[in-house]
GROMACS .gro file of C-alpha atoms in nm:
model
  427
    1UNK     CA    1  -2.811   4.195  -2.129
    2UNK     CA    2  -3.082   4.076  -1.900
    3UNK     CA    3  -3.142   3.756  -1.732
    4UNK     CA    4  -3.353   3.543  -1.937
    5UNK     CA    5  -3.136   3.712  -2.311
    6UNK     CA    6  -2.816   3.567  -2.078
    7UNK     CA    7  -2.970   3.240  -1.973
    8UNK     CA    8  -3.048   3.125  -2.338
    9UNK     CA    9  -2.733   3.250  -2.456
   10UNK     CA   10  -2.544   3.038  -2.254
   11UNK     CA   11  -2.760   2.727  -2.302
   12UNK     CA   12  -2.718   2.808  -2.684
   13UNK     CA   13  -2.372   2.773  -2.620
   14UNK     CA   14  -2.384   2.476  -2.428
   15UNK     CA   15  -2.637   2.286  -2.710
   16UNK     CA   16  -2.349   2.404  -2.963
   17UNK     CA   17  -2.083   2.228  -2.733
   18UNK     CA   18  -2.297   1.942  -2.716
   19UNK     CA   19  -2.290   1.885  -3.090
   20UNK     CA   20  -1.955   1.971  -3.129
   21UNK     CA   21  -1.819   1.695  -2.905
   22UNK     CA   22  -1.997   1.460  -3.057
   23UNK     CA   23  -1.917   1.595  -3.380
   24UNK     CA   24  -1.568   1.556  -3.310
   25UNK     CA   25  -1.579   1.211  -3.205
   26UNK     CA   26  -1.774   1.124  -3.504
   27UNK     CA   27  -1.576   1.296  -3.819
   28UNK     CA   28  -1.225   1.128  -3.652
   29UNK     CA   29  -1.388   0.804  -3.649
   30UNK     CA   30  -1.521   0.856  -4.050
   31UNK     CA   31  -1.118   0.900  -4.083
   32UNK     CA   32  -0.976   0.650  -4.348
   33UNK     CA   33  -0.698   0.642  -4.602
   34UNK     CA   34  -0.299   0.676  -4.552
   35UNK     CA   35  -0.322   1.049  -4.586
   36UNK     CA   36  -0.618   1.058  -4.267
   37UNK     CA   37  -0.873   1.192  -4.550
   38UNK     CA   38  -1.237   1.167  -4.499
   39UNK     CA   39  -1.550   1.150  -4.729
   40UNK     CA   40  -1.828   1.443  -4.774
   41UNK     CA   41  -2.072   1.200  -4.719
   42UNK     CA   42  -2.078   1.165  -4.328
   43UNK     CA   43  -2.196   1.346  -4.089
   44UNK     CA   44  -1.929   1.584  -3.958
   45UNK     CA   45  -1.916   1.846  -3.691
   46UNK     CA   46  -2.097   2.142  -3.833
   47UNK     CA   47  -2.408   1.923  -3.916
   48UNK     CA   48  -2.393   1.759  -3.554
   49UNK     CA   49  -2.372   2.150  -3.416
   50UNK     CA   50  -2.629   2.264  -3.614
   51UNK     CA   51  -2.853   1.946  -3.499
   52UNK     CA   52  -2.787   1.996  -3.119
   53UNK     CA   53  -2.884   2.403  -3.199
   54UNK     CA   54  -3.201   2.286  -3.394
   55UNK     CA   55  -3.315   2.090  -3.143
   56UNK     CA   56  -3.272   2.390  -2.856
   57UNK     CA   57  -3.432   2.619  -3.042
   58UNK     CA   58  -3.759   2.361  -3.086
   59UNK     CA   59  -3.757   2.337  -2.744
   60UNK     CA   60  -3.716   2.678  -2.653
   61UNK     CA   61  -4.005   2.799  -2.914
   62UNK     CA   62  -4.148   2.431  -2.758
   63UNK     CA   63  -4.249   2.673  -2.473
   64UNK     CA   64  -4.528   2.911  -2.685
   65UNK     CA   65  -4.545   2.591  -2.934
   66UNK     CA   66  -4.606   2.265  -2.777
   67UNK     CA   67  -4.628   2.080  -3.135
   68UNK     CA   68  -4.294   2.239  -3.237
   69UNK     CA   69  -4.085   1.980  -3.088
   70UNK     CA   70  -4.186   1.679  -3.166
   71UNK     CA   71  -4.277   1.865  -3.522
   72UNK     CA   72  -3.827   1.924  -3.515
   73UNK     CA   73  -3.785   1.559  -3.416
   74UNK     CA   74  -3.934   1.399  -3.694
   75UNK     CA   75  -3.795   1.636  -3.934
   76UNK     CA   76  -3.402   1.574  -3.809
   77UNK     CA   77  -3.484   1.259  -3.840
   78UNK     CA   78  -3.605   1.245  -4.188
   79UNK     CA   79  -3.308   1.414  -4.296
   80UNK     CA   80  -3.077   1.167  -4.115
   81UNK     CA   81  -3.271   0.890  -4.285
   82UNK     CA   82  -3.241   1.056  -4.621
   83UNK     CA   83  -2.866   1.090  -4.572
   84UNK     CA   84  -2.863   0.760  -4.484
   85UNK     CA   85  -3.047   0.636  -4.842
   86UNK     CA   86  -2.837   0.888  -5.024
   87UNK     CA   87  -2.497   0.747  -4.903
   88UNK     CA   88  -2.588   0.373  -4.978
   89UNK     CA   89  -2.415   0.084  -4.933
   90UNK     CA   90  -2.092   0.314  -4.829
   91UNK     CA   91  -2.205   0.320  -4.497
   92UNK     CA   92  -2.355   0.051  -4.349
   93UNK     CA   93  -2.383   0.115  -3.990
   94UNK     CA   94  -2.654   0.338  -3.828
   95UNK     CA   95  -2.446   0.453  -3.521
   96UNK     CA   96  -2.363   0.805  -3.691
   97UNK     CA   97  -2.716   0.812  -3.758
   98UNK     CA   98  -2.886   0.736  -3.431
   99UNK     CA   99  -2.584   0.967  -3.278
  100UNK     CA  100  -2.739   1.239  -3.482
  101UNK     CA  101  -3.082   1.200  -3.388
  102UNK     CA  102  -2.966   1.184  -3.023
  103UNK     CA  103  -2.783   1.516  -3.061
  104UNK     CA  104  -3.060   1.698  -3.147
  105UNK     CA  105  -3.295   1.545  -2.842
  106UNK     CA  106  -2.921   1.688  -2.640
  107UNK     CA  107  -3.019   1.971  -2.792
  108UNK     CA  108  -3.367   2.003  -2.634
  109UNK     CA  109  -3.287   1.847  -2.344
  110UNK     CA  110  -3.051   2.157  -2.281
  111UNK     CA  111  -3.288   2.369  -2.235
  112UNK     CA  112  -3.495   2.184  -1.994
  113UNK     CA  113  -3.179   1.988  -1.760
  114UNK     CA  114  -2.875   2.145  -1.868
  115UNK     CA  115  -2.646   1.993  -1.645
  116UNK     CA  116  -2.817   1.620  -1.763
  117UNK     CA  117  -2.773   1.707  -2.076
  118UNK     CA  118  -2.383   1.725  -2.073
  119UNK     CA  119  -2.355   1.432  -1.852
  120UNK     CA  120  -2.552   1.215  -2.139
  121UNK     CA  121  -2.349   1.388  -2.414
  122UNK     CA  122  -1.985   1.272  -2.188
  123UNK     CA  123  -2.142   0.914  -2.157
  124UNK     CA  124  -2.297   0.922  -2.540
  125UNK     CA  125  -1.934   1.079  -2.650
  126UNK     CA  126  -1.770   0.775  -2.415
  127UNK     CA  127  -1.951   0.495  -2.629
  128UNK     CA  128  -1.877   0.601  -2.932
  129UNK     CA  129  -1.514   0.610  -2.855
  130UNK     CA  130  -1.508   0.241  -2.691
  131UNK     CA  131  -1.611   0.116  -3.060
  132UNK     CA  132  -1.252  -0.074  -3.055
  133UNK     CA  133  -1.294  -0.173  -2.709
  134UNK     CA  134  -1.618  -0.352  -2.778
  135UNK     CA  135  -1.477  -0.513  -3.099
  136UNK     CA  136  -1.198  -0.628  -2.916
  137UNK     CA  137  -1.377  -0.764  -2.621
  138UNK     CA  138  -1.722  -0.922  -2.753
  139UNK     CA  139  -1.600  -1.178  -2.966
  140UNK     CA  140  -1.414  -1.324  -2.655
  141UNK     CA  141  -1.707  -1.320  -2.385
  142UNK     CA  142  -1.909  -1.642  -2.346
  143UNK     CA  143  -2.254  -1.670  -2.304
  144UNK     CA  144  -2.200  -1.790  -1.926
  145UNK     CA  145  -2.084  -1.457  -1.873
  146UNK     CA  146  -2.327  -1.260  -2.081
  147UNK     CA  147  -2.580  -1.421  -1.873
  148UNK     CA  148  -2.387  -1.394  -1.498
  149UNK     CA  149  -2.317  -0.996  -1.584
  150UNK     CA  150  -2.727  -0.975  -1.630
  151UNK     CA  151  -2.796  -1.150  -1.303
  152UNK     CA  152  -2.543  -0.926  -1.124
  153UNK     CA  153  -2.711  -0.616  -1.266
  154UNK     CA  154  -3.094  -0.742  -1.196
  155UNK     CA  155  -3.004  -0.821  -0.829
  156UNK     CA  156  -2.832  -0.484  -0.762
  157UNK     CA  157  -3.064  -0.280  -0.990
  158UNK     CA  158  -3.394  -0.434  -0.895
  159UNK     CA  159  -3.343  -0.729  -0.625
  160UNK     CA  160  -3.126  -0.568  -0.361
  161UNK     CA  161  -3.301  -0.181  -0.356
  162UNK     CA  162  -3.678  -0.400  -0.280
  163UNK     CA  163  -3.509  -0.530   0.058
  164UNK     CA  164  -3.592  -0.373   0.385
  165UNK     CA  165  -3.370  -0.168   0.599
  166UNK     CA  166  -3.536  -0.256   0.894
  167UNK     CA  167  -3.477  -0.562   1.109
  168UNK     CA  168  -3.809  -0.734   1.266
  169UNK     CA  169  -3.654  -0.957   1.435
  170UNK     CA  170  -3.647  -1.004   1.854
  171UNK     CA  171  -3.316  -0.913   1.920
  172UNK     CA  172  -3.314  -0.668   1.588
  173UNK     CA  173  -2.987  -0.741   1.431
  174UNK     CA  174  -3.087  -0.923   1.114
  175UNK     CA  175  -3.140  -0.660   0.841
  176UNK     CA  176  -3.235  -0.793   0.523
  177UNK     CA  177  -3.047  -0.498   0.295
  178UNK     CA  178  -2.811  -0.588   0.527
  179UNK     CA  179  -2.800  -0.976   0.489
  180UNK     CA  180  -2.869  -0.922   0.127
  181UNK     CA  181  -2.569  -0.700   0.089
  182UNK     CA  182  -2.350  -0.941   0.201
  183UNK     CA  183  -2.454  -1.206   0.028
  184UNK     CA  184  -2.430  -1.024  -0.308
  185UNK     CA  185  -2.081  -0.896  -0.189
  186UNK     CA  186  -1.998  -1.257  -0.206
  187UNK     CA  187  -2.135  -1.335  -0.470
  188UNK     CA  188  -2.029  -1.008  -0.654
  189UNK     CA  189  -1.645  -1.084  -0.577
  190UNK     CA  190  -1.660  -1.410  -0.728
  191UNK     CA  191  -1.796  -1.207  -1.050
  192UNK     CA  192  -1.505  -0.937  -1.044
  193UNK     CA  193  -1.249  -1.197  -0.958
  194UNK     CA  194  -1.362  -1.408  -1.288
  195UNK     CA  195  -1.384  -1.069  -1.441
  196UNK     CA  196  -1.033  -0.982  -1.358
  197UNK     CA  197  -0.861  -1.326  -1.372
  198UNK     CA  198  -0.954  -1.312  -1.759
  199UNK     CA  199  -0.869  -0.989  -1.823
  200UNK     CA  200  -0.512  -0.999  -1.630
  201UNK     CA  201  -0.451  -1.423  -1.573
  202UNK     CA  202  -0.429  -1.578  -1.232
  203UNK     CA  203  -0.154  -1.363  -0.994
  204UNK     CA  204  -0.297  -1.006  -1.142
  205UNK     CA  205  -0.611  -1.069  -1.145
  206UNK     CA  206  -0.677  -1.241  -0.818
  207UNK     CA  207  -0.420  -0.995  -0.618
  208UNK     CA  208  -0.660  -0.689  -0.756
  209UNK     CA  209  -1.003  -0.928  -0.655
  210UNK     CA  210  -0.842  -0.900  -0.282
  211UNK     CA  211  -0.790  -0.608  -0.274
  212UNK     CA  212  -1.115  -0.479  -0.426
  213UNK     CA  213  -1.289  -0.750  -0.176
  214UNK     CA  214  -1.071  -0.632   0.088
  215UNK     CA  215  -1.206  -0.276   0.086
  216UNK     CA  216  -1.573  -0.423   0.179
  217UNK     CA  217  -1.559  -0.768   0.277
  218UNK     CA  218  -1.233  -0.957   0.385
  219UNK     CA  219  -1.495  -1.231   0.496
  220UNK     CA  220  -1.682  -1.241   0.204
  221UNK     CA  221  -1.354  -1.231  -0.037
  222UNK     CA  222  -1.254  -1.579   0.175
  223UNK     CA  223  -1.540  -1.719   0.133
  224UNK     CA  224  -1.554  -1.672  -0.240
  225UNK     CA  225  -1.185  -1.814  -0.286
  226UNK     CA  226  -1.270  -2.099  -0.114
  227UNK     CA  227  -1.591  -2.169  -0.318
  228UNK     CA  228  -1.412  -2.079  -0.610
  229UNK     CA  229  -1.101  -2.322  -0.508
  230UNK     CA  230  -1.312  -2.642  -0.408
  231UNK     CA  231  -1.441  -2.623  -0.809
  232UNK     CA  232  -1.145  -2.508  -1.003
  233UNK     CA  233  -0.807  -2.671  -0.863
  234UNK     CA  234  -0.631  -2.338  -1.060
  235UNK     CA  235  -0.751  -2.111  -0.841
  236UNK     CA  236  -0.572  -2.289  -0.508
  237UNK     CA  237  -0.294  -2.073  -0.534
  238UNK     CA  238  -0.477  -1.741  -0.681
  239UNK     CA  239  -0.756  -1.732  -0.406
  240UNK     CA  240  -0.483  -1.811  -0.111
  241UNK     CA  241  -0.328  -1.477  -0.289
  242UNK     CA  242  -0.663  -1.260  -0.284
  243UNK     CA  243  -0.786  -1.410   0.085
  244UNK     CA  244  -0.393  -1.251   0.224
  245UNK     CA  245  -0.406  -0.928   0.060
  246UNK     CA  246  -0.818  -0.892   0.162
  247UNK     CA  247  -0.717  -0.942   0.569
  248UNK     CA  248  -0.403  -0.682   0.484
  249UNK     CA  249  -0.662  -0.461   0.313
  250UNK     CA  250  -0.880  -0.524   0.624
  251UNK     CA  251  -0.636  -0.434   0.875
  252UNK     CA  252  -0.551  -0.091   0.692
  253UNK     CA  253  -0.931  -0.027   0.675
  254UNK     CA  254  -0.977  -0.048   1.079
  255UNK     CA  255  -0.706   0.125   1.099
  256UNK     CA  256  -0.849   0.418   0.875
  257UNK     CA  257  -1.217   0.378   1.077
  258UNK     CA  258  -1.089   0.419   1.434
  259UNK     CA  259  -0.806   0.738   1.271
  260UNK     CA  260  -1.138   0.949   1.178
  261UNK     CA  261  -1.345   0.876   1.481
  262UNK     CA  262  -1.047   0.849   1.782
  263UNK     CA  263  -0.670   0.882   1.695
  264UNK     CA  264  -0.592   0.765   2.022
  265UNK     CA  265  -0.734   0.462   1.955
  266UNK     CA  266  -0.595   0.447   1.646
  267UNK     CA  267  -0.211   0.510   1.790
  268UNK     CA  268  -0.295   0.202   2.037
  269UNK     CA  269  -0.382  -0.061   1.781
  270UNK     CA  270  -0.143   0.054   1.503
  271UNK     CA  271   0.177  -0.139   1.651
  272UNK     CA  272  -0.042  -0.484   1.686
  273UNK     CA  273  -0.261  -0.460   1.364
  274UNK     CA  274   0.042  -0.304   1.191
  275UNK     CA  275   0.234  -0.629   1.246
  276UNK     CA  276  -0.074  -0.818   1.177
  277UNK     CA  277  -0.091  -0.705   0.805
  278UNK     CA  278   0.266  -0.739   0.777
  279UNK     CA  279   0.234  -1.079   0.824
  280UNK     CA  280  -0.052  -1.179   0.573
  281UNK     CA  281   0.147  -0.927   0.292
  282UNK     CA  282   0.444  -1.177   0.341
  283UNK     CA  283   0.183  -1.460   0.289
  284UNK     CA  284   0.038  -1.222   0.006
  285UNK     CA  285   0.424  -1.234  -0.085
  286UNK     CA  286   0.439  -1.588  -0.037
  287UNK     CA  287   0.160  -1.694  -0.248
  288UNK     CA  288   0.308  -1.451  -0.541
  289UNK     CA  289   0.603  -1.603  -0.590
  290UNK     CA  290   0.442  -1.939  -0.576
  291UNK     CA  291   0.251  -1.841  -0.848
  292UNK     CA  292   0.556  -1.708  -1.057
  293UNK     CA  293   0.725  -2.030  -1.044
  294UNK     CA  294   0.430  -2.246  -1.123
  295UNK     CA  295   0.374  -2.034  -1.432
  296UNK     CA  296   0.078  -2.020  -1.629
  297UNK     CA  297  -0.031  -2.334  -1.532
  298UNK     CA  298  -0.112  -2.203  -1.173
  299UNK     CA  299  -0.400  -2.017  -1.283
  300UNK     CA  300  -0.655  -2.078  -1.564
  301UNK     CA  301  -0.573  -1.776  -1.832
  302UNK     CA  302  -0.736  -1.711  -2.141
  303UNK     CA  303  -0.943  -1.995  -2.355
  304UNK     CA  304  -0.804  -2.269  -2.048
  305UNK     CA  305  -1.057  -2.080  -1.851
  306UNK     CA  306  -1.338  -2.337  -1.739
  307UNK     CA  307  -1.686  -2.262  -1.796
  308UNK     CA  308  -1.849  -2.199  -1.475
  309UNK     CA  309  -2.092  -1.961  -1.373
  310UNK     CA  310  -1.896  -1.641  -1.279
  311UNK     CA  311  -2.202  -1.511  -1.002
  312UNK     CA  312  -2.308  -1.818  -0.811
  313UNK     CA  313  -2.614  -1.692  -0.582
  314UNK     CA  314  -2.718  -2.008  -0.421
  315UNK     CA  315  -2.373  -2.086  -0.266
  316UNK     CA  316  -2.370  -1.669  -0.147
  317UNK     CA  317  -2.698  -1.754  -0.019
  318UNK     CA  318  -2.568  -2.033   0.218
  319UNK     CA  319  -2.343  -1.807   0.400
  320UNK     CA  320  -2.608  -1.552   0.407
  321UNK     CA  321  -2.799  -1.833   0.673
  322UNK     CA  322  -2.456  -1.898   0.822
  323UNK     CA  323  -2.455  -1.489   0.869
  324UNK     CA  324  -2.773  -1.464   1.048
  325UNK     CA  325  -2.710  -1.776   1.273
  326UNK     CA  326  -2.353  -1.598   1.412
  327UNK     CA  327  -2.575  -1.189   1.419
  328UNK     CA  328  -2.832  -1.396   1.624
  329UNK     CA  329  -2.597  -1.520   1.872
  330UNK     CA  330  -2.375  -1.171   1.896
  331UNK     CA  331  -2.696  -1.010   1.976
  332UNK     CA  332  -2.815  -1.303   2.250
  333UNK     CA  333  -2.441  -1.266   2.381
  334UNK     CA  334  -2.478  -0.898   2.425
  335UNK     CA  335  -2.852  -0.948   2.610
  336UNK     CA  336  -2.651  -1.142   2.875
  337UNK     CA  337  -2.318  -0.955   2.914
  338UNK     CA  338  -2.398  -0.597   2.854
  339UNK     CA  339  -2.160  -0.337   2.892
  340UNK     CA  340  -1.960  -0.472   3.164
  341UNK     CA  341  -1.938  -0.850   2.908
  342UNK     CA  342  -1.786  -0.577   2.645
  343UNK     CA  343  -1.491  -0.800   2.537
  344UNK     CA  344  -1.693  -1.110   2.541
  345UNK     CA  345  -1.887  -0.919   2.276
  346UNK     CA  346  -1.700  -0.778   2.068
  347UNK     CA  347  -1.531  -1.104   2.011
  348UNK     CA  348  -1.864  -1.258   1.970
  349UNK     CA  349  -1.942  -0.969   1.749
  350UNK     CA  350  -1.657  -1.014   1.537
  351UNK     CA  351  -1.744  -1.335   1.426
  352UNK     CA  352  -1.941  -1.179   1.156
  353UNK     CA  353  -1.839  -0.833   1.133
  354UNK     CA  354  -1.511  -0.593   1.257
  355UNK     CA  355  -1.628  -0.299   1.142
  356UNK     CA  356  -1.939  -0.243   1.360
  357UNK     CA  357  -1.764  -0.325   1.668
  358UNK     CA  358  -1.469  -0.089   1.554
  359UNK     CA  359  -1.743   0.191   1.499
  360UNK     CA  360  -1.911   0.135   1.790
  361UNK     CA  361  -1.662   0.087   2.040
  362UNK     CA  362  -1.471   0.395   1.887
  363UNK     CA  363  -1.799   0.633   1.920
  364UNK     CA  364  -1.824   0.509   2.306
  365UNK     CA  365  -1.439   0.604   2.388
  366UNK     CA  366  -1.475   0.933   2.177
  367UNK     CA  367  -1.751   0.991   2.411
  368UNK     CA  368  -1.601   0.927   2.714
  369UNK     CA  369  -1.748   0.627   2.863
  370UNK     CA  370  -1.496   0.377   2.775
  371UNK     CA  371  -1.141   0.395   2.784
  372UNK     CA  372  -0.929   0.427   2.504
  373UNK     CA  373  -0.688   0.084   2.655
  374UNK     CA  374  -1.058  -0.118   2.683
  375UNK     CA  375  -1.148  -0.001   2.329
  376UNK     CA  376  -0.856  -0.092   2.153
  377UNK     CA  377  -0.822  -0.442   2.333
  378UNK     CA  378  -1.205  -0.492   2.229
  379UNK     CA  379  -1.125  -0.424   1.863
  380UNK     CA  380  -0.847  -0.629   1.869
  381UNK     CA  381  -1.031  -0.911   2.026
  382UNK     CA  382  -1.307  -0.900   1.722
  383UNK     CA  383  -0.989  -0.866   1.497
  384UNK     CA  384  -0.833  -1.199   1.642
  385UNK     CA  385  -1.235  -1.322   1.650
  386UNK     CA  386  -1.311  -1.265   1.320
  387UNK     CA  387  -0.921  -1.436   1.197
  388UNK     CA  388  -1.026  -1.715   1.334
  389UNK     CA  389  -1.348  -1.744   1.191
  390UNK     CA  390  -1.219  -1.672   0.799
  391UNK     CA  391  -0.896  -1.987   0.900
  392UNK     CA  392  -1.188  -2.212   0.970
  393UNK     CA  393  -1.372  -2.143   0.658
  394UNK     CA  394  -1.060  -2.161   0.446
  395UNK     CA  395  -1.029  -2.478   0.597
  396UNK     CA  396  -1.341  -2.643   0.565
  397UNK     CA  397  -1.486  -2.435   0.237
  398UNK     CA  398  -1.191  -2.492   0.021
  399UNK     CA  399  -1.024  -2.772  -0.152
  400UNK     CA  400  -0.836  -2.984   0.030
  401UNK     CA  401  -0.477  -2.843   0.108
  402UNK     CA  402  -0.624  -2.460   0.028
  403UNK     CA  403  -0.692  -2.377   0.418
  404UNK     CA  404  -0.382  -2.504   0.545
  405UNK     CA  405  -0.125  -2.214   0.463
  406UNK     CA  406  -0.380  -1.990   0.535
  407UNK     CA  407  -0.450  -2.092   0.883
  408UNK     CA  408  -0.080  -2.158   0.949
  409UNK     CA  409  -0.040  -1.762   0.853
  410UNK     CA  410  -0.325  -1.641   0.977
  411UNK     CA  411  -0.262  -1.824   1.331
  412UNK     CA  412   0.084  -1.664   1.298
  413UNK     CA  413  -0.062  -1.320   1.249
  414UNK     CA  414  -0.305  -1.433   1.567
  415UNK     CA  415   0.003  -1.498   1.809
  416UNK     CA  416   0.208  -1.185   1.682
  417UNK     CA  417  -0.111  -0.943   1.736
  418UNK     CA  418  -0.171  -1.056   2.060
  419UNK     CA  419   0.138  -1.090   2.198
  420UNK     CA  420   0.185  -0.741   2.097
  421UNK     CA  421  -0.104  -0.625   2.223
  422UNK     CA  422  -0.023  -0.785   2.566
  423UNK     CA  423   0.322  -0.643   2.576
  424UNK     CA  424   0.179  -0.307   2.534
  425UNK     CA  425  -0.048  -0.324   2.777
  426UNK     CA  426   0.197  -0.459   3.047
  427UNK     CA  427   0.458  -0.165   2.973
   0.00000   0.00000   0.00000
């Protein structure tokens, strides 16, 4: 067999595979009855196959004919409307319908992007099974949160992508992807922690937020909470839970960073940050148990659930400002101390951000022009830095009472880092 005879043999296959799938999908869900019986009158898995094969072969003759495939579209479709007449009032939906007609563009599309075309029929197969998902869930969502998940999707889709990469400022440290990244982070973690406190109530749902958060922002998951706790007095004890496991999550994720670049620097700080994050998961710990014994009146579950917008931009824009203001005076800091002002740095650094002081610092000892002791003390100085910073906010973001177990733990976690850190050093 040559070739080109192979080639369309196989995407005939695939087209047939295509309809098949959906076929399947489509004659279970036409099921009804005790006995699992289903009526001659929808459309079932042969006529899906034999759609998705129609439409390959207009596209294939498509390439002599140019007329021939929209000439196949518009006669699938006639006979999917004419089923749809014949059947009546038994079937009032369109979905198996407008699944057919999108089988047979799979079809065609084979032939052009095969591996597109299977990825469409997977996500086009997908939807049609989350029918009970979406019956389930619609009837519950509000129009608040209609409306917030829009606003999330415009400014990642369409807002965020329009930034520039590069920063024109002097000292060339404020990035507006950058900025804009972080301020949707916080913003974006108040959405998924709304998201997930309705979906699982106050302890679930916040401890995942934290976590989530804690993978790419413990900063920006603190400074959610505390928004989030100074205009909801249920979420006091849920966003003290997601701010303890974000900094454990944090300290893990150094951790990780300076294992792929330098394990030696990772060995060094593993002790001190290790006992770090033991600390806030016993405040993570803490805060759980808190929650158990307050019941569901700790956390707003449900219908109790207050209507407030779920992605607040303007107050993620504020710390966005706050952002630039502490970048601007890392970078000024720098200017003055240099390389030889490296700890003075990297805690000034840290106010904002550990993770480019941990990369950067790592590259330079993995090079060989710092020392693994001086590297490790540098992170752990924008560690302790950047501790500090997320206590204050607590502190003066949140409702009253909400900072003050989580400076008295993080302050705790401060003293038992350090004095580890020292110790080692001294040995």
């Amino acid at each position: 067999m040559d070739p080109i005879t192979l080639t369309l043999v196989i995407e005939a296959a695939v087209a047939g595979g295509v309809g098949l799938f959906v076929g399947l999908e489509r004659e279970h869900s036409d099921l009804n009855g005790p006995d699992n019986t289903h009526t001659d009158d929808h459309l079932g898995v042969r006529t899906f196959s034999i759609l998705a094969l129609f439409g390959w072969t207009c596209a294939v003759l498509g390439d002599r004919l140019p007329w021939l495939p929209p000439a196949g579209l518009v006669v699938a479709a006639g006979l999917v409307l004419a089923h749809y007449f014949r059947v009546g009032d038994k079937d009032l939906g369109l979905t198996t319908e407008v699944a057919a007609v999108a089988t047979f563009a799979l079809g065609m599309l084979v032939h052009h992007q095969r591996d597109l075309a299977v990825g469409v029929a997977l996500a086009l197969t997908l939807l049609l099974l989350a029918k009970p998902f979406f019956r389930r869930t619609i009837p519950k969502l509000r129009r608040v949160e209609l409306t917030a998940t829009l606003q999330l999707a415009i400014v990642l889709a369409v807002g965020l992508p329009l930034l520039p990469v590069e920063a024109y400022d002097p000292w060339g440290v404020l990035s507006p992807r950058k900025i804009g990244l972080f301020v949707v982070l916080i913003a974006g973690i108040s959405y998924v922690g709304y998201v997930l406190n309705r979906l699982f109530g106050a302890s679930r749902g916040a401890g995942l937020a934290g976590i989530v958060g804690g993978l790419a922002s413990s900063t920006a998951v603190t400074v959610a909470m505390a928004q989030q706790s100074r205009t909801d007095e249920h979420m006091v004890l849920p966003g003290q839970l997601a701010i303890f496991l974000a900094n454990t999550v944090m300290f893990a994720r150094v951790l990780v960073i300076t294992a792929l670049i330098n394990r030696s620097i990772a060995a060094a700080l593993a002790l001190p940050l290790g006992l770090m994050g033991v600390v806030m998961l016993t405040g993570a710990g803490w805060k759980y148990l808190a929650l158990r014994r307050a019941g569901p009146s700790a956390g707003p579950t449900g219908e109790t659930l207050p209507l407030s917008n779920p992605f607040a931009l303007v107050p993620a824009l504020k710390w966005g400002v706050v952002l630039s203001l502490v970048l601007v005076a890392s970078a000024i800091a720098q200017q003055h101390f240099g390389d030889r002002g490296l700890l003075v740095t990297a805690a000034a650094s840290g106010l904002a951000d550990v993770d480019a002081v941990t990369l950067a610092v790592s590259r330079q000892s993995q090079q060989g022009t710092l020392s693994t002791a001086v590297a490790a003390l540098a992170i752990t100085i924008a560690v302790v830095a950047n501790t500090l910073v997320k206590g204050t906010m607590a502190v003066f973001m949140g409702r009253k009472g909400f900072g003050r177990s989580i400076a008295l733990v993080f302050a705790f976690a401060i003293v038992v880092g350090v004095a580890t850190a020292v110790l080692l050093r001294l040995r």
